[in-house]
């Protein structure tokens, strides 16, 4: 399943690259690289109490044309300490997402966007001492995930962009119970 998802994602990227390669010349500085700090609010559908965690966010992007961009995003969240689908241990969650962004045709200095992404979610369990594990207990899983996002980007100079964004990430195929909302604020360098 994982190989199929990666193959499909690679095929989509190559197809989009061919379609939009001619229009890429019209974007002056199409590449971006950025980092942000964020906050994640999780809801594992087990307990109505939610546990929150800080998140680190890194991204690398390419602007195909004024209205379309592709961005690879990596998020790292540590120690979600709630009753989760695996056990009462805490979780570390990493996501690797390919995000497709659409920028509506308004605004020059400040631009809004909507995004849709697919990728992988890697969940690692941090064991608590003294807890008995059931047969078949799994401490690490990597499965498909999806992301819906939106945000604002504000140009603060020729090369620097300030970004504020929000998103919803949900796991799939064995990680269906893991979903969370995330907000981040960060800087991007455009070149």
C-alpha positions as CSV (number, residue, x, y, z in Angstrom):
1,X,0.0,0.0,0.0
2,X,2.8,2.4,0.9
3,X,4.6,1.8,-2.4
4,X,1.3,2.5,-4.3
5,X,0.8,5.8,-2.5
6,X,4.4,6.8,-3.2
7,X,4.1,5.8,-6.9
8,X,0.9,7.7,-7.3
9,X,2.3,10.8,-5.6
10,X,5.4,10.7,-7.8
11,X,3.2,10.3,-10.9
12,X,1.1,13.3,-9.9
13,X,4.2,15.4,-9.3
14,X,5.7,14.5,-12.7
15,X,2.4,15.2,-14.5
16,X,2.0,18.6,-12.8
17,X,5.6,19.5,-13.6
18,X,5.0,18.9,-17.3
19,X,1.8,20.8,-17.4
20,X,3.0,23.8,-15.5
21,X,6.7,24.0,-16.6
22,X,6.0,26.6,-19.3
23,X,4.2,28.9,-16.8
24,X,7.0,28.5,-14.2
25,X,9.1,31.0,-16.1
26,X,6.6,33.8,-15.2
27,X,7.3,33.4,-11.5
28,X,10.4,35.4,-10.6
29,X,11.6,33.5,-7.5
30,X,9.7,30.1,-7.6
31,X,11.6,28.2,-4.8
32,X,10.9,28.6,-1.1
33,X,12.4,27.0,2.0
34,X,11.0,27.7,5.5
35,X,10.7,26.8,9.1
36,X,8.0,27.4,11.7
37,X,6.9,26.6,15.2
38,X,3.4,25.5,15.9
39,X,0.9,24.1,18.2
40,X,-1.1,20.9,17.7
41,X,-4.5,20.0,19.3
42,X,-5.2,16.3,19.1
43,X,-8.4,14.3,19.3
44,X,-7.9,10.6,19.2
45,X,-11.7,9.9,19.5
46,X,-11.1,7.8,22.7
47,X,-11.4,10.4,25.4
48,X,-13.1,13.8,25.2
49,X,-10.1,15.4,27.0
50,X,-7.6,16.7,24.5
51,X,-3.9,16.9,24.9
52,X,-1.9,19.6,23.1
53,X,1.7,19.7,22.0
54,X,4.1,22.1,20.4
55,X,5.1,21.2,16.8
56,X,8.2,21.9,14.6
57,X,7.5,22.5,10.9
58,X,9.9,22.6,7.9
59,X,8.9,23.1,4.3
60,X,10.4,23.3,0.8
61,X,8.2,24.6,-2.0
62,X,8.0,25.4,-5.7
63,X,5.6,28.0,-7.2
64,X,4.5,26.7,-10.6
65,X,2.5,29.9,-11.4
66,X,1.0,32.8,-9.6
67,X,-2.0,30.7,-8.4
68,X,-0.4,27.2,-7.9
69,X,2.4,25.9,-5.7
70,X,3.6,22.5,-4.4
71,X,5.2,22.2,-1.0
72,X,6.8,19.3,0.9
73,X,6.1,19.7,4.6
74,X,7.6,17.9,7.6
75,X,5.9,18.2,11.0
76,X,7.3,16.7,14.3
77,X,5.2,16.6,17.4
78,X,6.4,15.0,20.7
79,X,4.7,13.2,23.6
80,X,1.0,13.3,23.0
81,X,0.2,11.9,26.5
82,X,-3.4,10.5,26.2
83,X,-5.2,7.2,25.9
84,X,-4.5,6.4,22.3
85,X,-5.3,3.6,19.9
86,X,-2.2,1.7,20.9
87,X,-1.9,2.0,24.7
88,X,-1.8,4.5,27.6
89,X,1.7,5.5,26.5
90,X,2.6,8.8,24.9
91,X,3.1,9.2,21.1
92,X,5.6,11.0,18.9
93,X,4.0,11.8,15.5
94,X,5.9,12.8,12.4
95,X,4.2,13.6,9.1
96,X,5.7,13.9,5.6
97,X,3.2,15.6,3.4
98,X,3.1,16.8,-0.2
99,X,0.8,19.8,-0.2
100,X,-0.8,21.4,-3.3
101,X,-1.6,25.0,-2.7
102,X,-4.1,27.3,-4.5
103,X,-3.8,31.1,-4.2
104,X,-7.0,33.0,-5.1
105,X,-6.4,35.9,-7.5
106,X,-6.5,38.8,-5.0
107,X,-3.8,40.5,-2.8
108,X,-0.2,41.3,-3.8
109,X,1.7,41.7,-0.5
110,X,-0.6,39.4,1.6
111,X,-1.8,36.3,-0.1
112,X,-4.3,33.7,1.2
113,X,-4.2,30.0,0.1
114,X,-6.0,26.8,0.4
115,X,-4.2,23.5,0.4
116,X,-4.7,19.8,0.0
117,X,-2.0,17.3,0.9
118,X,-1.2,13.6,0.9
119,X,1.6,11.8,2.6
120,X,2.8,9.5,5.4
121,X,2.3,9.6,9.1
122,X,4.8,7.9,11.4
123,X,3.7,7.2,14.9
124,X,6.1,6.0,17.6
125,X,4.9,4.9,21.1
126,X,7.0,6.1,24.1
127,X,6.6,3.3,26.7
128,X,5.7,4.0,30.3
129,X,7.2,1.7,32.9
130,X,5.3,-1.2,34.4
131,X,2.6,-1.4,31.8
132,X,1.9,-4.9,30.5
133,X,1.8,-5.2,26.7
134,X,-0.8,-7.4,25.0
135,X,0.3,-9.9,22.3
136,X,0.5,-8.1,19.0
137,X,1.3,-4.8,20.5
138,X,2.9,-2.4,18.0
139,X,5.3,0.3,19.0
140,X,5.7,2.0,15.6
141,X,3.4,2.4,12.5
142,X,3.8,4.3,9.3
143,X,0.6,4.8,7.2
144,X,-1.0,7.1,4.7
145,X,-2.4,10.4,5.9
146,X,-4.1,13.5,4.4
147,X,-4.1,17.2,5.2
148,X,-6.4,20.1,4.6
149,X,-4.9,23.5,5.1
150,X,-5.2,27.2,4.7
151,X,-3.1,30.2,5.5
152,X,-1.8,33.7,4.9
153,X,1.6,34.6,3.4
154,X,2.9,38.2,3.7
155,X,5.9,39.4,1.8
156,X,8.1,41.4,4.2
157,X,11.0,41.9,1.7
158,X,12.1,40.7,-1.7
159,X,13.2,37.3,-0.3
160,X,11.4,36.9,3.0
161,X,7.8,35.8,3.6
162,X,5.9,35.6,7.0
163,X,3.4,32.8,7.1
164,X,0.6,31.9,9.4
165,X,-1.3,28.6,8.6
166,X,-3.8,26.2,10.1
167,X,-4.5,22.6,9.1
168,X,-6.3,19.4,9.9
169,X,-4.3,16.1,9.5
170,X,-6.0,12.6,9.6
171,X,-4.4,9.2,9.5
172,X,-5.5,6.3,7.4
173,X,-5.3,2.5,7.2
174,X,-4.7,1.6,10.8
175,X,-4.1,5.2,12.0
176,X,-7.7,6.3,11.5
177,X,-8.1,7.2,15.1
178,X,-5.2,9.7,15.0
179,X,-6.2,13.2,13.8
180,X,-5.3,16.6,15.0
181,X,-5.5,20.3,14.2
182,X,-2.3,22.3,13.9
183,X,-1.4,26.0,13.7
184,X,2.0,27.4,12.9
185,X,3.8,30.7,12.4
186,X,7.1,30.9,10.5
187,X,9.4,32.4,8.0
188,X,10.1,31.4,4.4
189,X,13.0,32.4,2.2
190,X,12.2,32.8,-1.5
191,X,14.8,32.3,-4.2
